[in-house]
Short mmCIF file of C-alpha atoms and ligand atoms in Angstrom, two decimals:
data_model
loop_
_atom_site.label_atom_id
_atom_site.label_comp_id
_atom_site.label_asym_id
_atom_site.label_seq_id
_atom_site.Cartn_x
_atom_site.Cartn_y
_atom_site.Cartn_z
CA MET A 130 9.63 -14.86 -4.29
CA LYS A 131 8.85 -11.18 -3.76
CA THR A 132 8.36 -10.12 -0.15
CA ILE A 133 6.61 -7.00 1.01
CA LYS A 134 8.82 -4.02 1.90
CA LYS A 135 8.68 -2.48 5.36
CA PHE A 136 5.97 -0.03 6.35
CA THR A 137 4.48 1.24 9.59
CA HIS A 138 1.08 -0.21 10.47
CA ILE A 139 -1.22 1.93 12.63
CA ASP A 140 -4.52 0.77 14.08
CA ALA A 141 -6.73 3.86 13.99
CA ARG A 142 -9.26 4.16 16.80
CA THR A 143 -11.47 6.78 15.18
CA VAL A 144 -12.14 8.11 11.68
CA ASP A 145 -10.70 11.50 12.74
CA GLU A 146 -7.50 9.87 13.91
CA ALA A 147 -7.21 7.96 10.61
CA ALA A 148 -7.77 11.20 8.66
CA SER A 149 -5.08 13.04 10.59
CA ILE A 150 -2.58 10.24 9.89
CA LEU A 151 -3.45 10.49 6.19
CA ARG A 152 -2.97 14.27 6.32
CA ALA A 153 0.57 13.79 7.62
CA GLY A 154 1.39 12.31 4.19
CA ASN A 155 2.57 9.14 2.42
CA ALA A 156 -0.01 6.93 4.12
CA ARG A 157 -2.67 4.59 2.72
CA ILE A 158 -5.95 3.29 4.05
CA LEU A 159 -6.14 -0.44 4.79
CA ALA A 160 -9.52 -2.18 4.93
CA GLY A 161 -9.53 -5.91 4.03
CA GLY A 162 -6.14 -5.46 2.35
CA THR A 163 -6.98 -7.87 -0.50
CA ASP A 164 -6.15 -5.25 -3.14
CA LEU A 165 -3.82 -2.83 -1.35
CA LEU A 166 -1.34 -5.38 -0.01
CA GLY A 167 -0.97 -6.98 -3.45
CA THR A 168 -0.10 -3.65 -5.05
CA MET A 169 2.41 -2.99 -2.27
CA ARG A 170 4.01 -6.42 -2.38
CA PHE A 171 4.47 -6.26 -6.14
CA GLU A 172 5.44 -2.57 -6.04
CA VAL A 173 2.94 -1.77 -8.75
CA LEU A 174 3.00 1.96 -8.06
CA PRO A 175 5.92 4.37 -8.40
CA ASP A 176 5.58 5.47 -4.77
CA TYR A 177 5.51 3.21 -1.71
CA PRO A 178 3.59 4.15 1.46
CA GLU A 179 5.52 4.65 4.67
CA VAL A 180 2.36 4.17 6.73
CA VAL A 181 -0.70 1.98 6.40
CA VAL A 182 -3.72 3.07 8.45
CA ASN A 183 -5.91 0.16 9.47
CA LEU A 184 -9.61 1.07 9.67
CA LYS A 185 -10.72 -2.32 11.02
CA SER A 186 -9.75 -1.19 14.51
CA ILE A 187 -12.46 1.52 14.39
CA PRO A 188 -15.63 0.14 15.97
CA GLY A 189 -19.01 0.32 14.24
CA LEU A 190 -17.97 0.66 10.61
CA ASP A 191 -19.22 -2.74 9.47
CA SER A 192 -22.93 -2.68 10.17
CA ILE A 193 -25.79 -3.38 7.75
CA LYS A 194 -29.03 -1.78 8.86
CA GLU A 195 -32.24 -0.52 7.33
CA GLU A 196 -33.95 2.64 8.48
CA ALA A 197 -37.26 4.12 7.43
CA SER A 198 -35.98 5.52 4.15
CA MET A 199 -32.64 3.85 3.50
CA LEU A 200 -30.29 0.92 3.85
CA ARG A 201 -27.03 1.92 5.52
CA ILE A 202 -23.99 -0.25 4.97
CA GLY A 203 -20.81 0.55 6.86
CA ALA A 204 -17.68 0.98 4.73
CA LEU A 205 -16.08 -2.04 6.38
CA ALA A 206 -19.01 -4.41 5.89
CA LYS A 207 -17.62 -7.59 4.37
CA LEU A 208 -18.78 -8.61 0.91
CA GLU A 209 -19.75 -12.05 2.23
CA ASP A 210 -21.98 -10.52 4.93
CA ILE A 211 -23.65 -8.31 2.32
CA ALA A 212 -24.17 -11.26 -0.03
CA LYS A 213 -25.72 -13.34 2.75
CA SER A 214 -27.85 -10.64 4.34
CA ASP A 215 -31.58 -11.46 4.06
CA LEU A 216 -32.31 -7.74 4.19
CA VAL A 217 -30.07 -7.02 1.20
CA LYS A 218 -31.21 -10.09 -0.73
CA LYS A 219 -34.87 -9.19 -0.28
CA SER A 220 -34.90 -5.54 -1.39
CA TYR A 221 -31.50 -4.81 -2.95
CA ALA A 222 -31.03 -7.92 -5.09
CA ALA A 223 -28.53 -6.31 -7.49
CA LEU A 224 -26.18 -5.53 -4.61
CA ALA A 225 -26.50 -8.94 -2.95
CA GLU A 226 -25.78 -10.71 -6.23
CA ALA A 227 -22.88 -8.38 -7.11
CA ALA A 228 -21.28 -9.02 -3.72
CA HIS A 229 -21.91 -12.76 -4.09
CA ARG A 230 -20.26 -12.85 -7.53
CA THR A 231 -17.10 -11.08 -6.34
CA ALA A 232 -13.94 -13.21 -6.17
CA THR A 233 -13.96 -16.22 -3.80
CA PRO A 234 -15.52 -16.88 -0.36
CA HIS A 235 -12.10 -16.28 1.21
CA ILE A 236 -11.70 -12.84 -0.42
CA ARG A 237 -15.33 -11.95 0.27
CA GLU A 238 -14.73 -12.74 3.96
CA MET A 239 -11.90 -10.18 4.00
CA GLY A 240 -12.84 -7.69 1.30
CA THR A 241 -15.06 -4.75 2.21
CA LEU A 242 -17.61 -2.76 0.23
CA ALA A 243 -15.56 0.47 0.39
CA GLY A 244 -12.40 -1.39 -0.65
CA ASN A 245 -14.28 -2.91 -3.55
CA ILE A 246 -15.33 0.45 -4.99
CA CYS A 247 -11.90 2.03 -4.34
CA GLN A 248 -9.78 -0.80 -5.79
CA LEU A 249 -7.28 -0.08 -8.56
CA THR A 250 -7.64 -1.28 -12.13
CA ARG A 251 -6.47 -4.76 -13.13
CA CYS A 252 -4.96 -3.50 -16.43
CA TRP A 253 -1.96 -5.79 -16.91
CA TYR A 254 0.35 -2.98 -18.00
CA PHE A 255 -0.56 -1.01 -14.88
CA ARG A 256 -0.27 -4.08 -12.60
CA LEU A 257 3.04 -5.41 -13.84
CA PRO A 258 5.35 -5.82 -10.81
CA ASP A 259 8.05 -3.26 -10.09
CA ASN A 260 6.22 -0.48 -11.93
CA ARG A 261 7.67 -1.70 -15.22
CA PHE A 262 5.25 0.25 -17.39
CA ASN A 263 5.10 3.89 -16.41
CA CYS A 264 1.74 4.23 -18.10
CA VAL A 265 -0.41 7.32 -18.42
CA ARG A 266 -2.34 6.34 -15.29
CA LYS A 267 0.90 6.55 -13.32
CA GLY A 268 1.79 9.92 -14.81
CA GLY A 269 3.61 8.56 -17.86
CA ARG A 270 3.02 9.54 -21.48
CA GLN A 271 1.19 6.62 -23.03
CA CYS A 272 -1.37 3.88 -22.56
CA TYR A 273 0.47 0.70 -23.51
CA ALA A 274 -2.80 -1.08 -24.15
CA VAL A 275 -3.48 0.96 -27.28
CA ARG A 276 -0.82 -0.83 -29.29
CA GLY A 277 -0.49 -3.80 -26.96
CA ASP A 278 -2.82 -6.53 -25.74
CA ASN A 279 -6.08 -4.73 -25.17
CA ARG A 280 -8.60 -7.56 -25.31
CA TYR A 281 -10.10 -6.58 -21.92
CA HIS A 282 -9.85 -2.80 -22.29
CA SER A 283 -12.35 0.02 -22.69
CA ILE A 284 -14.99 -0.01 -25.43
CA PHE A 285 -16.19 3.50 -24.61
CA GLY A 286 -12.97 5.41 -25.21
CA ALA A 287 -10.27 6.74 -22.92
CA VAL A 288 -9.97 9.12 -20.02
CA LYS A 289 -6.81 11.20 -20.56
CA SER A 290 -5.75 8.51 -23.08
CA CYS A 291 -6.01 5.68 -20.49
CA PHE A 292 -8.07 2.72 -21.77
CA ALA A 293 -8.03 0.69 -18.54
CA VAL A 294 -11.38 -0.34 -17.07
CA ASN A 295 -12.89 -0.23 -13.61
CA PRO A 296 -12.99 -3.86 -12.38
CA SER A 297 -15.42 -3.57 -9.47
CA ASP A 298 -18.33 -5.97 -9.20
CA THR A 299 -20.33 -3.91 -6.73
CA ALA A 300 -19.82 -0.44 -8.28
CA PRO A 301 -22.50 -0.82 -10.99
CA ALA A 302 -24.98 -2.01 -8.37
CA LEU A 303 -24.36 1.15 -6.36
CA VAL A 304 -25.03 3.29 -9.44
CA ALA A 305 -28.13 1.32 -10.52
CA LEU A 306 -29.56 1.51 -6.99
CA ASP A 307 -28.82 5.25 -6.81
CA ALA A 308 -26.60 4.91 -3.74
CA ARG A 309 -24.80 7.73 -1.92
CA ILE A 310 -21.30 7.37 -0.53
CA LYS A 311 -20.74 9.03 2.82
CA THR A 312 -17.24 10.12 3.78
CA ASN A 313 -15.77 12.01 6.73
CA LYS A 314 -16.30 15.16 4.61
CA ARG A 315 -19.39 14.84 2.41
CA LEU A 316 -22.06 12.76 0.71
CA ILE A 317 -21.28 11.76 -2.89
CA GLU A 318 -23.70 10.30 -5.43
CA ALA A 319 -22.34 6.92 -6.51
CA GLU A 320 -22.40 8.01 -10.12
CA ASN A 321 -20.00 10.88 -9.31
CA PHE A 322 -17.62 8.88 -7.12
CA TRP A 323 -15.04 8.13 -9.83
CA ASP A 324 -12.84 10.90 -11.15
CA MET A 325 -12.64 11.99 -14.76
CA ALA A 326 -9.56 14.16 -14.19
CA ILE A 327 -7.21 11.40 -13.00
CA PRO A 328 -7.95 8.18 -14.88
CA GLY A 329 -9.25 5.38 -12.71
CA SER A 330 -9.16 7.21 -9.42
CA THR A 331 -11.94 8.23 -7.11
CA VAL A 332 -12.83 11.83 -6.24
CA LEU A 333 -11.67 11.29 -2.64
CA ASP A 334 -9.16 13.73 -1.17
CA ALA A 335 -5.98 12.28 0.29
CA ASP A 336 -7.45 12.52 3.82
CA GLU A 337 -10.97 11.44 2.90
CA ILE A 338 -12.39 8.15 4.15
CA VAL A 339 -15.54 6.37 3.06
CA THR A 340 -17.56 5.66 6.19
CA GLU A 341 -20.90 4.41 4.86
CA ILE A 342 -22.82 3.60 1.69
CA GLN A 343 -26.50 4.57 1.71
CA PHE A 344 -29.16 3.07 -0.52
CA PRO A 345 -32.61 4.66 -0.82
CA LYS A 346 -35.33 2.19 0.09
CA PRO A 347 -36.76 0.87 -3.19
CA ALA A 348 -40.35 1.87 -3.91
CA PRO A 349 -42.90 -0.96 -3.82
CA GLY A 350 -42.89 -2.85 -7.12
CA SER A 351 -39.31 -1.99 -8.07
CA ARG A 352 -36.90 -4.76 -8.99
CA SER A 353 -33.15 -4.94 -9.44
CA ALA A 354 -30.69 -7.45 -10.85
CA TYR A 355 -26.98 -7.96 -11.45
CA ILE A 356 -25.40 -10.01 -14.25
CA LYS A 357 -21.71 -10.81 -14.69
CA PHE A 358 -19.74 -12.31 -17.52
CA ALA A 359 -16.29 -13.62 -16.59
CA ILE A 360 -14.00 -16.13 -18.27
CA ARG A 361 -13.84 -18.46 -15.26
CA LYS A 362 -16.90 -19.28 -13.20
CA SER A 363 -15.06 -20.02 -9.95
CA ILE A 364 -13.06 -16.83 -9.49
CA ASP A 365 -12.58 -14.01 -11.92
CA PHE A 366 -12.91 -10.32 -12.49
CA PRO A 367 -15.73 -9.26 -14.79
CA ILE A 368 -15.12 -9.02 -18.53
CA VAL A 369 -18.37 -7.05 -18.48
CA ASN A 370 -20.99 -6.78 -15.74
CA CYS A 371 -24.28 -4.94 -15.52
CA ALA A 372 -26.72 -3.89 -12.80
CA ALA A 373 -30.21 -2.61 -13.45
CA SER A 374 -33.13 -1.42 -11.38
CA VAL A 375 -36.60 -0.93 -12.79
CA LEU A 376 -39.72 0.80 -11.53
CA ASP A 377 -42.86 1.71 -13.48
CA GLY A 378 -41.20 1.75 -16.90
CA ASN A 379 -38.13 3.65 -15.69
CA ALA A 380 -34.77 1.93 -15.48
CA ARG A 381 -31.31 2.74 -14.14
CA ILE A 382 -28.75 0.63 -15.95
CA CYS A 383 -25.02 0.57 -15.25
CA LEU A 384 -22.32 -1.41 -17.03
CA ASN A 385 -18.83 -1.91 -15.65
CA ALA A 386 -15.45 -3.13 -16.91
CA VAL A 387 -16.21 -1.33 -20.18
CA TYR A 388 -14.75 2.11 -19.37
CA ASN A 389 -12.51 3.91 -16.88
CA LYS A 390 -15.42 4.21 -14.46
CA PRO A 391 -18.83 2.55 -14.19
CA TYR A 392 -20.75 3.42 -17.34
CA ARG A 393 -24.38 4.49 -17.05
CA ALA A 394 -26.18 3.10 -20.11
CA ALA A 395 -28.29 6.23 -20.62
CA ALA A 396 -29.28 5.36 -24.20
CA ALA A 397 -30.67 2.01 -23.05
CA GLU A 398 -32.53 3.69 -20.17
CA GLU A 399 -34.06 6.14 -22.64
CA PHE A 400 -35.03 3.38 -25.04
CA ILE A 401 -36.77 1.20 -22.45
CA LYS A 402 -38.61 4.11 -20.81
CA GLY A 403 -42.34 3.43 -20.65
CA LYS A 404 -42.00 0.09 -22.47
CA ARG A 405 -42.85 -3.36 -21.22
CA ILE A 406 -39.70 -5.43 -20.80
CA THR A 407 -39.83 -8.29 -23.29
CA GLU A 408 -37.22 -10.34 -25.10
CA GLU A 409 -37.44 -7.89 -28.03
CA SER A 410 -37.41 -4.61 -26.08
CA ALA A 411 -34.57 -5.80 -23.83
CA GLU A 412 -32.57 -6.83 -26.90
CA ALA A 413 -33.13 -3.41 -28.49
CA ALA A 414 -32.15 -1.67 -25.22
CA GLY A 415 -28.91 -3.68 -25.29
CA GLU A 416 -28.29 -2.48 -28.82
CA ALA A 417 -28.92 1.12 -27.76
CA ALA A 418 -26.48 0.71 -24.85
CA VAL A 419 -23.58 -0.11 -27.16
CA GLU A 420 -24.38 2.27 -30.01
CA GLN A 421 -21.49 4.53 -28.96
CA ALA A 422 -19.11 1.63 -28.22
CA ARG A 423 -15.96 1.33 -30.35
CA ALA A 424 -13.32 -1.39 -30.37
CA LEU A 425 -9.69 -0.36 -30.13
CA PRO A 426 -7.60 -0.47 -33.33
CA GLY A 427 -7.10 -4.11 -34.27
CA ASP A 428 -10.54 -5.11 -32.92
CA ARG A 429 -9.10 -7.32 -30.16
CA ASN A 430 -11.66 -6.05 -27.66
CA LYS A 431 -14.57 -5.99 -30.14
CA TRP A 432 -16.08 -9.11 -28.54
CA LYS A 433 -16.81 -7.05 -25.41
CA ILE A 434 -19.33 -4.95 -27.34
CA GLN A 435 -21.52 -8.00 -27.98
CA ILE A 436 -21.12 -9.09 -24.36
CA ALA A 437 -22.10 -5.64 -23.04
CA LYS A 438 -25.21 -5.69 -25.21
CA THR A 439 -26.16 -9.13 -23.86
CA MET A 440 -25.48 -8.11 -20.25
CA VAL A 441 -27.90 -5.18 -20.56
CA LYS A 442 -30.53 -7.42 -22.14
CA ARG A 443 -30.19 -10.08 -19.43
CA ALA A 444 -30.16 -7.57 -16.58
CA LEU A 445 -33.39 -6.01 -17.86
CA LEU A 446 -35.05 -9.39 -18.38
CA ALA A 447 -34.07 -10.37 -14.84
CA CYS A 448 -35.95 -7.29 -13.60
CA ALA A 449 -39.10 -8.06 -15.64
C1 FAD B 61 -7.54 -13.16 -6.29
C2 FAD B 61 -8.42 -11.93 -6.28
C3 FAD B 61 -9.62 -11.96 -6.96
C4 FAD B 61 -10.45 -10.83 -6.95
N1 FAD B 61 -11.62 -10.89 -7.65
C5 FAD B 61 -12.43 -9.81 -7.67
C6 FAD B 61 -13.66 -9.84 -8.40
O1 FAD B 61 -14.05 -10.84 -9.00
N2 FAD B 61 -14.43 -8.71 -8.40
C7 FAD B 61 -14.05 -7.58 -7.75
O2 FAD B 61 -14.79 -6.58 -7.77
N3 FAD B 61 -12.89 -7.52 -7.06
C8 FAD B 61 -12.08 -8.59 -6.99
N4 FAD B 61 -10.89 -8.53 -6.28
C9 FAD B 61 -10.42 -7.22 -5.79
C10 FAD B 61 -10.55 -6.84 -4.29
O3 FAD B 61 -9.72 -7.60 -3.52
C11 FAD B 61 -11.91 -6.88 -3.73
O4 FAD B 61 -12.69 -6.15 -4.61
C12 FAD B 61 -12.10 -6.32 -2.30
O5 FAD B 61 -13.47 -5.97 -2.14
C13 FAD B 61 -11.29 -5.10 -1.94
O6 FAD B 61 -11.66 -4.72 -0.61
P1 FAD B 61 -10.61 -4.60 0.61
O7 FAD B 61 -11.40 -4.24 1.79
O8 FAD B 61 -9.76 -5.82 0.70
O9 FAD B 61 -9.76 -3.37 0.08
P2 FAD B 61 -8.27 -2.91 0.45
O10 FAD B 61 -7.30 -3.76 -0.31
O11 FAD B 61 -8.07 -2.79 1.90
O12 FAD B 61 -8.32 -1.46 -0.20
C14 FAD B 61 -8.47 -1.28 -1.58
C15 FAD B 61 -8.31 0.23 -1.88
O13 FAD B 61 -9.39 0.95 -1.30
C16 FAD B 61 -8.91 1.93 -0.38
N5 FAD B 61 -9.90 1.95 0.71
C17 FAD B 61 -10.33 0.88 1.42
N6 FAD B 61 -11.27 1.26 2.31
C18 FAD B 61 -11.44 2.58 2.16
C19 FAD B 61 -12.29 3.54 2.78
N7 FAD B 61 -13.14 3.21 3.77
N8 FAD B 61 -12.23 4.82 2.37
C20 FAD B 61 -11.37 5.19 1.37
N9 FAD B 61 -10.55 4.32 0.74
C21 FAD B 61 -10.58 3.02 1.13
C22 FAD B 61 -7.53 1.44 0.02
O14 FAD B 61 -6.68 2.50 0.43
C23 FAD B 61 -7.04 0.83 -1.28
O15 FAD B 61 -6.57 1.82 -2.16
C24 FAD B 61 -10.05 -9.66 -6.25
C25 FAD B 61 -8.84 -9.65 -5.56
C26 FAD B 61 -8.03 -10.77 -5.57
C27 FAD B 61 -6.74 -10.73 -4.79
#
């Protein structure tokens, strides 16, 4: 059985203190630890952190509160608290459902919202213990999924030839609800949070820490929904998931697990604009969403195109 290698664990007392530890180098942020500690134990990455900076020791980063114009969720708010919050369930249904559909109660009790949107891909070549595949995402030359087993990989092409997908359940809800991600340095639109220069990473600097996620208060009459398709019902990452929000004939629709980062279904949004959501129009919007989708050679991930189409249709119908 593999045991975790030694590292120094520091309880940060403030965000500034955590940032200065990160600036000193070779340190990683620890929130719930449900993703990070697995990657460390199995030595998934070529480098191993000397220091882990625990944010849970910083007071006040786990609140969920609504102000006049926005909902503010602290970076360390637990997924289970978000899923159970009456406030979130009432006005931000896509987020509550996305949090509820993540993993198991145990992981939701530990896992945080910031950790969920910063987690690494589940691509099995990337995740193989002891960094056995030095894939393009780790600085290597190739994406092993292209000629390997790619049944869960991207249907919207590669970023720097990496076909891995973003596995987060909550990320599409953030994009559909037009959230902003607050860090110790800036405010980032959710849609721009994931990096296109380094496949699968976020745009965060090495010493940047997510402190809060802000959701604009939905206008009266708007509705949102989240739909997930996974192989197992009890616990599983999404094969494809989709969040949508709709107001007065305008929709924001975001798919995930179909591309390196959450994928805004702009063609579907354009198609549904000004139309009443019906079985037929939602179906056609789903078709528009996957018009640009392409299976990888060998068609092993072709099935995901049909699922993505259906996810968009169901998410829209759930908002009708
Ligand atoms: C068995 C199992 C099943 C799972 N199923 C699902 C699933 O169905 N859906 C899903 O979406 N996820 C799933 N996960 C993945 C993950 O554990 C959860 O998404 C969880 O929300 C991660 O949050 P955390 O607080 O534990 O993150 P951590 O593990 O603490 O951190 C994850 C990453 O985020 C970084 N990070 C954390 N907080 C911050 C911050 N404030 N600022 C900047 N960077 C930060 C860390 O440095 C690390 O790189 C699963 C994990 C396991 C082990």
